[in-house]
mmCIF file of C-alpha atoms in Angstrom:
data_model
loop_
_atom_site.group_PDB
_atom_site.id
_atom_site.type_symbol
_atom_site.label_atom_id
_atom_site.label_comp_id
_atom_site.label_asym_id
_atom_site.label_seq_id
_atom_site.Cartn_x
_atom_site.Cartn_y
_atom_site.Cartn_z
ATOM 1 C CA MET B 1 36.115 -92.791 -37.486
ATOM 2 C CA LYS B 2 36.937 -88.998 -36.334
ATOM 3 C CA THR B 3 39.145 -89.124 -33.000
ATOM 4 C CA SER B 4 37.864 -86.229 -30.656
ATOM 5 C CA THR B 5 40.236 -84.160 -28.926
ATOM 6 C CA PRO B 6 39.896 -84.798 -24.998
ATOM 7 C CA LEU B 7 38.036 -81.736 -23.286
ATOM 8 C CA TYR B 8 40.930 -81.407 -21.029
ATOM 9 C CA PHE B 9 43.794 -80.751 -23.561
ATOM 10 C CA PRO B 10 43.240 -76.991 -24.070
ATOM 11 C CA ALA B 11 43.379 -76.417 -20.122
ATOM 12 C CA VAL B 12 46.637 -78.325 -20.023
ATOM 13 C CA LEU B 13 48.125 -76.035 -22.728
ATOM 14 C CA SER B 14 46.764 -73.180 -20.965
ATOM 15 C CA LEU B 15 48.388 -74.291 -17.718
ATOM 16 C CA LEU B 16 51.901 -75.071 -19.406
ATOM 17 C CA LEU B 17 51.881 -71.691 -21.166
ATOM 18 C CA VAL B 18 51.240 -70.028 -17.808
ATOM 19 C CA PHE B 19 54.053 -72.107 -16.268
ATOM 20 C CA SER B 20 56.307 -71.218 -19.158
ATOM 21 C CA VAL B 21 55.759 -67.400 -18.640
ATOM 22 C CA PHE B 22 56.160 -67.460 -14.962
ATOM 23 C CA PHE B 23 59.371 -69.571 -15.036
ATOM 24 C CA GLN B 24 60.856 -66.858 -17.714
ATOM 25 C CA ALA B 25 59.662 -63.740 -15.706
ATOM 26 C CA GLN B 26 61.390 -65.531 -12.588
ATOM 27 C CA ALA B 27 64.642 -66.261 -14.829
ATOM 28 C CA GLN B 28 64.608 -62.575 -15.578
ATOM 29 C CA LEU B 29 63.970 -61.210 -12.292
ATOM 30 C CA MET B 30 66.992 -63.745 -10.883
ATOM 31 C CA ALA B 31 69.472 -62.693 -13.364
ATOM 32 C CA PRO B 32 72.304 -60.594 -11.614
ATOM 33 C CA ALA B 33 72.266 -56.967 -12.366
ATOM 34 C CA PRO B 34 74.873 -56.048 -14.550
ATOM 35 C CA SER B 35 75.878 -53.019 -12.276
ATOM 36 C CA PRO B 36 75.375 -54.351 -8.977
ATOM 37 C CA ALA B 37 74.617 -51.974 -5.940
ATOM 38 C CA ALA B 38 77.288 -51.350 -3.645
ATOM 39 C CA ALA B 39 77.565 -49.372 -0.308
ATOM 40 C CA VAL B 40 80.511 -48.552 2.192
ATOM 41 C CA SER B 41 80.718 -46.701 5.517
ATOM 42 C CA GLN B 42 83.016 -45.345 7.810
ATOM 43 C CA GLN B 43 83.135 -43.650 11.169
ATOM 44 C CA VAL B 44 85.993 -41.261 11.297
ATOM 45 C CA GLY B 45 86.148 -39.018 14.417
ATOM 46 C CA PHE B 46 82.260 -38.214 15.525
ATOM 47 C CA THR B 47 81.172 -38.710 11.772
ATOM 48 C CA LYS B 48 79.713 -41.378 10.133
ATOM 49 C CA ILE B 49 80.444 -41.228 6.308
ATOM 50 C CA SER B 50 78.605 -43.612 3.917
ATOM 51 C CA ILE B 51 78.544 -44.016 -0.031
ATOM 52 C CA GLU B 52 75.873 -45.627 -1.934
ATOM 53 C CA TYR B 53 76.694 -46.475 -5.779
ATOM 54 C CA SER B 54 76.223 -49.202 -8.411
ATOM 55 C CA SER B 55 79.000 -50.860 -9.694
ATOM 56 C CA PRO B 56 79.650 -50.669 -13.818
ATOM 57 C CA ALA B 57 82.168 -53.235 -15.438
ATOM 58 C CA VAL B 58 84.590 -52.638 -17.751
ATOM 59 C CA LYS B 59 83.710 -55.380 -19.828
ATOM 60 C CA GLY B 60 86.695 -54.550 -22.475
ATOM 61 C CA ARG B 61 85.533 -51.143 -23.294
ATOM 62 C CA THR B 62 87.312 -47.961 -23.404
ATOM 63 C CA VAL B 63 86.208 -46.145 -20.333
ATOM 64 C CA PHE B 64 87.407 -42.819 -19.794
ATOM 65 C CA GLY B 65 87.516 -40.741 -23.104
ATOM 66 C CA GLY B 66 85.117 -43.274 -24.638
ATOM 67 C CA LEU B 67 82.090 -44.779 -22.426
ATOM 68 C CA VAL B 68 82.611 -41.894 -20.447
ATOM 69 C CA PRO B 69 83.606 -38.557 -22.545
ATOM 70 C CA TYR B 70 86.172 -36.157 -21.555
ATOM 71 C CA GLY B 71 84.966 -32.831 -20.332
ATOM 72 C CA VAL B 72 81.710 -33.970 -19.536
ATOM 73 C CA PRO B 73 80.049 -34.329 -16.022
ATOM 74 C CA TRP B 74 79.382 -38.331 -15.295
ATOM 75 C CA ARG B 75 77.075 -39.735 -12.506
ATOM 76 C CA ALA B 76 80.144 -41.691 -10.923
ATOM 77 C CA GLY B 77 78.430 -44.793 -10.861
ATOM 78 C CA ALA B 78 75.465 -46.227 -13.094
ATOM 79 C CA ASN B 79 71.424 -46.953 -12.367
ATOM 80 C CA ALA B 80 70.625 -44.636 -9.220
ATOM 81 C CA PRO B 81 72.674 -41.850 -8.411
ATOM 82 C CA THR B 82 75.943 -42.195 -6.451
ATOM 83 C CA THR B 83 75.449 -40.652 -3.090
ATOM 84 C CA ILE B 84 77.613 -39.590 -0.281
ATOM 85 C CA GLU B 85 76.118 -38.598 3.375
ATOM 86 C CA PHE B 86 77.986 -37.087 6.629
ATOM 87 C CA SER B 87 76.219 -37.586 9.936
ATOM 88 C CA THR B 88 78.078 -34.137 11.162
ATOM 89 C CA ALA B 89 79.269 -31.081 9.471
ATOM 90 C CA VAL B 90 82.576 -31.664 7.463
ATOM 91 C CA ALA B 91 85.418 -29.543 5.657
ATOM 92 C CA ILE B 92 86.284 -30.469 2.085
ATOM 93 C CA SER B 93 88.880 -28.347 0.050
ATOM 94 C CA GLY B 94 88.721 -25.737 2.466
ATOM 95 C CA LYS B 95 84.923 -25.385 2.502
ATOM 96 C CA ASN B 96 82.501 -26.567 5.268
ATOM 97 C CA ILE B 97 80.038 -28.702 4.122
ATOM 98 C CA ALA B 98 76.579 -29.416 6.093
ATOM 99 C CA PRO B 99 75.455 -32.737 7.630
ATOM 100 C CA GLY B 100 73.289 -34.631 4.925
ATOM 101 C CA LYS B 101 73.354 -36.536 1.772
ATOM 102 C CA TYR B 102 75.027 -35.340 -1.372
ATOM 103 C CA SER B 103 74.699 -36.841 -4.954
ATOM 104 C CA VAL B 104 78.309 -37.344 -6.635
ATOM 105 C CA PHE B 105 79.348 -36.399 -10.430
ATOM 106 C CA ILE B 106 82.717 -36.504 -11.906
ATOM 107 C CA THR B 107 84.317 -34.481 -14.551
ATOM 108 C CA PRO B 108 87.044 -36.201 -16.198
ATOM 109 C CA GLN B 109 89.683 -34.706 -18.540
ATOM 110 C CA ALA B 110 92.233 -35.805 -21.024
ATOM 111 C CA SER B 111 94.961 -33.909 -19.155
ATOM 112 C CA GLY B 112 94.977 -31.848 -15.929
ATOM 113 C CA GLU B 113 92.967 -32.063 -12.995
ATOM 114 C CA TRP B 114 89.528 -33.778 -12.943
ATOM 115 C CA THR B 115 86.799 -32.370 -10.807
ATOM 116 C CA ILE B 116 84.490 -34.342 -8.204
ATOM 117 C CA HIS B 117 80.965 -32.563 -7.621
ATOM 118 C CA LEU B 118 79.309 -32.875 -4.625
ATOM 119 C CA ASN B 119 75.579 -31.691 -5.421
ATOM 120 C CA SER B 120 73.802 -30.142 -2.725
ATOM 121 C CA LYS B 121 70.474 -30.762 -3.928
ATOM 122 C CA GLY B 122 71.043 -34.587 -4.361
ATOM 123 C CA ASN B 123 69.843 -34.386 -7.593
ATOM 124 C CA ALA B 124 70.144 -37.079 -10.667
ATOM 125 C CA ILE B 125 72.258 -36.082 -13.612
ATOM 126 C CA TYR B 126 69.094 -36.366 -15.546
ATOM 127 C CA ALA B 127 68.053 -33.303 -13.730
ATOM 128 C CA TYR B 128 70.857 -31.308 -15.741
ATOM 129 C CA MET B 129 70.233 -32.725 -19.205
ATOM 130 C CA GLN B 130 69.404 -30.113 -22.134
ATOM 131 C CA GLY B 131 68.783 -32.655 -25.011
ATOM 132 C CA ASP B 132 71.769 -35.040 -24.959
ATOM 133 C CA THR B 133 74.137 -32.968 -23.354
ATOM 134 C CA VAL B 134 74.795 -32.026 -19.774
ATOM 135 C CA ASP B 135 74.140 -28.237 -18.940
ATOM 136 C CA ALA B 136 77.418 -28.012 -16.743
ATOM 137 C CA ALA B 137 76.791 -24.639 -15.702
ATOM 138 C CA ALA B 138 73.479 -25.291 -14.055
ATOM 139 C CA LEU B 139 75.277 -28.295 -12.677
ATOM 140 C CA ALA B 140 78.021 -26.005 -11.373
ATOM 141 C CA LYS B 141 75.493 -23.969 -9.430
ATOM 142 C CA ASP B 142 74.403 -26.886 -7.477
ATOM 143 C CA ASP B 143 77.585 -27.744 -6.145
ATOM 144 C CA ALA B 144 78.130 -27.708 -2.524
ATOM 145 C CA VAL B 145 81.705 -28.168 -3.320
ATOM 146 C CA ALA B 146 83.832 -28.719 -6.445
ATOM 147 C CA ILE B 147 87.119 -30.785 -5.740
ATOM 148 C CA LYS B 148 89.943 -30.333 -8.062
ATOM 149 C CA VAL B 149 92.254 -33.745 -8.181
ATOM 150 C CA ALA B 150 94.930 -34.965 -9.910
ATOM 151 C CA PRO B 151 94.255 -38.541 -11.309
ATOM 152 C CA MET B 152 96.578 -41.442 -10.703
ATOM 153 C CA MET B 153 97.041 -43.842 -13.297
ATOM 154 C CA SER B 154 97.616 -47.462 -12.367
ATOM 155 C CA GLY B 155 99.317 -50.304 -14.501
ATOM 156 C CA GLU B 156 96.492 -52.546 -13.745
ATOM 157 C CA SER B 157 92.911 -52.148 -14.940
ATOM 158 C CA GLN B 158 90.050 -52.370 -12.159
ATOM 159 C CA GLU B 159 87.234 -54.238 -13.849
ATOM 160 C CA ARG B 160 84.352 -52.688 -11.479
ATOM 161 C CA LEU B 161 83.889 -49.237 -10.203
ATOM 162 C CA SER B 162 84.573 -49.278 -6.447
ATOM 163 C CA TYR B 163 84.581 -46.647 -3.725
ATOM 164 C CA SER B 164 86.595 -46.641 -0.519
ATOM 165 C CA ILE B 165 86.990 -44.763 2.585
ATOM 166 C CA SER B 166 90.056 -44.689 4.987
ATOM 167 C CA ALA B 167 89.748 -43.367 8.636
ATOM 168 C CA GLU B 168 93.499 -42.169 8.385
ATOM 169 C CA ASP B 169 94.398 -40.435 11.576
ATOM 170 C CA ASN B 170 90.577 -40.752 12.761
ATOM 171 C CA LYS B 171 90.325 -36.767 12.129
ATOM 172 C CA VAL B 172 90.632 -36.654 8.223
ATOM 173 C CA ALA B 173 89.501 -39.241 6.219
ATOM 174 C CA LYS B 174 90.686 -40.096 2.521
ATOM 175 C CA VAL B 175 87.732 -41.090 0.081
ATOM 176 C CA MET B 176 88.995 -43.029 -3.044
ATOM 177 C CA VAL B 177 87.335 -44.058 -6.385
ATOM 178 C CA GLY B 178 88.712 -46.385 -8.761
ATOM 179 C CA TRP B 179 87.791 -47.667 -12.135
ATOM 180 C CA ASP B 180 89.939 -49.236 -14.936
ATOM 181 C CA LYS B 181 93.183 -47.794 -14.701
ATOM 182 C CA VAL B 182 92.160 -44.621 -12.991
ATOM 183 C CA ARG B 183 92.348 -43.749 -9.394
ATOM 184 C CA LEU B 184 91.257 -40.377 -7.713
ATOM 185 C CA ALA B 185 91.131 -39.279 -4.370
ATOM 186 C CA PHE B 186 89.839 -36.415 -1.924
ATOM 187 C CA MET B 187 90.208 -35.566 1.769
ATOM 188 C CA VAL B 188 87.440 -35.274 4.155
ATOM 189 C CA ASP B 189 88.161 -33.186 7.597
ATOM 190 C CA THR B 190 85.738 -34.410 9.902
ATOM 191 C CA GLN B 191 86.395 -31.397 12.528
ATOM 192 C CA VAL B 192 87.526 -33.471 15.388
ATOM 193 C CA ASP B 193 89.390 -30.576 17.272
ATOM 194 C CA GLN B 194 86.477 -28.067 16.658
ATOM 195 C CA LYS B 195 83.855 -30.318 17.872
ATOM 196 C CA MET B 196 85.871 -31.172 20.991
ATOM 197 C CA ASP B 197 86.078 -27.362 21.640
ATOM 198 C CA GLY B 198 82.303 -26.731 21.138
ATOM 199 C CA PHE B 199 81.723 -29.684 23.583
ATOM 200 C CA LYS B 200 84.291 -27.906 26.217
ATOM 201 C CA ALA B 201 83.010 -25.091 25.736
ATOM 202 C CA ALA B 202 79.272 -26.225 26.370
ATOM 203 C CA PHE B 203 80.596 -27.414 29.974
#
């Protein structure tokens, strides 16, 4: 005698398939990001300085001169553009910078000073790609400021990229970035005295 398949069996199989797909999708959605989003902010004088970035890991790789080639502008993080925002006008490397948000790029070098670019248009690095290379001249045209910094080498490797802001004397801030064995820093003058003079002149 031939055994018939119960009518509900295909429905059960379909339901199990739906649940399997659902839980696989949930597992993918809940997996930690390889380069998690991070942010840091600091009030310095009258100015709030905020940095948003994604933090890649070394993972045993050669970072600078390998993963990040020398002589090529790099997006200074992962995923979305790294940005720095100033709530008021500031001065960096002797240049006045208007309040607003700027994207950050870094051009590392095998020797000598590195360049930290604050991009006036807030563009992603992809806006400057020509084929597989970055158009450094086009990027430089959109620099609000290009900061020359001497890299400091640490004896210890820092696994994840991180940014920090120090208030220093609450007038001039130090912005620091570190990854692997490299540390970079630049100063941001929040122009407290000039702002105070402006307040006095208004009364």
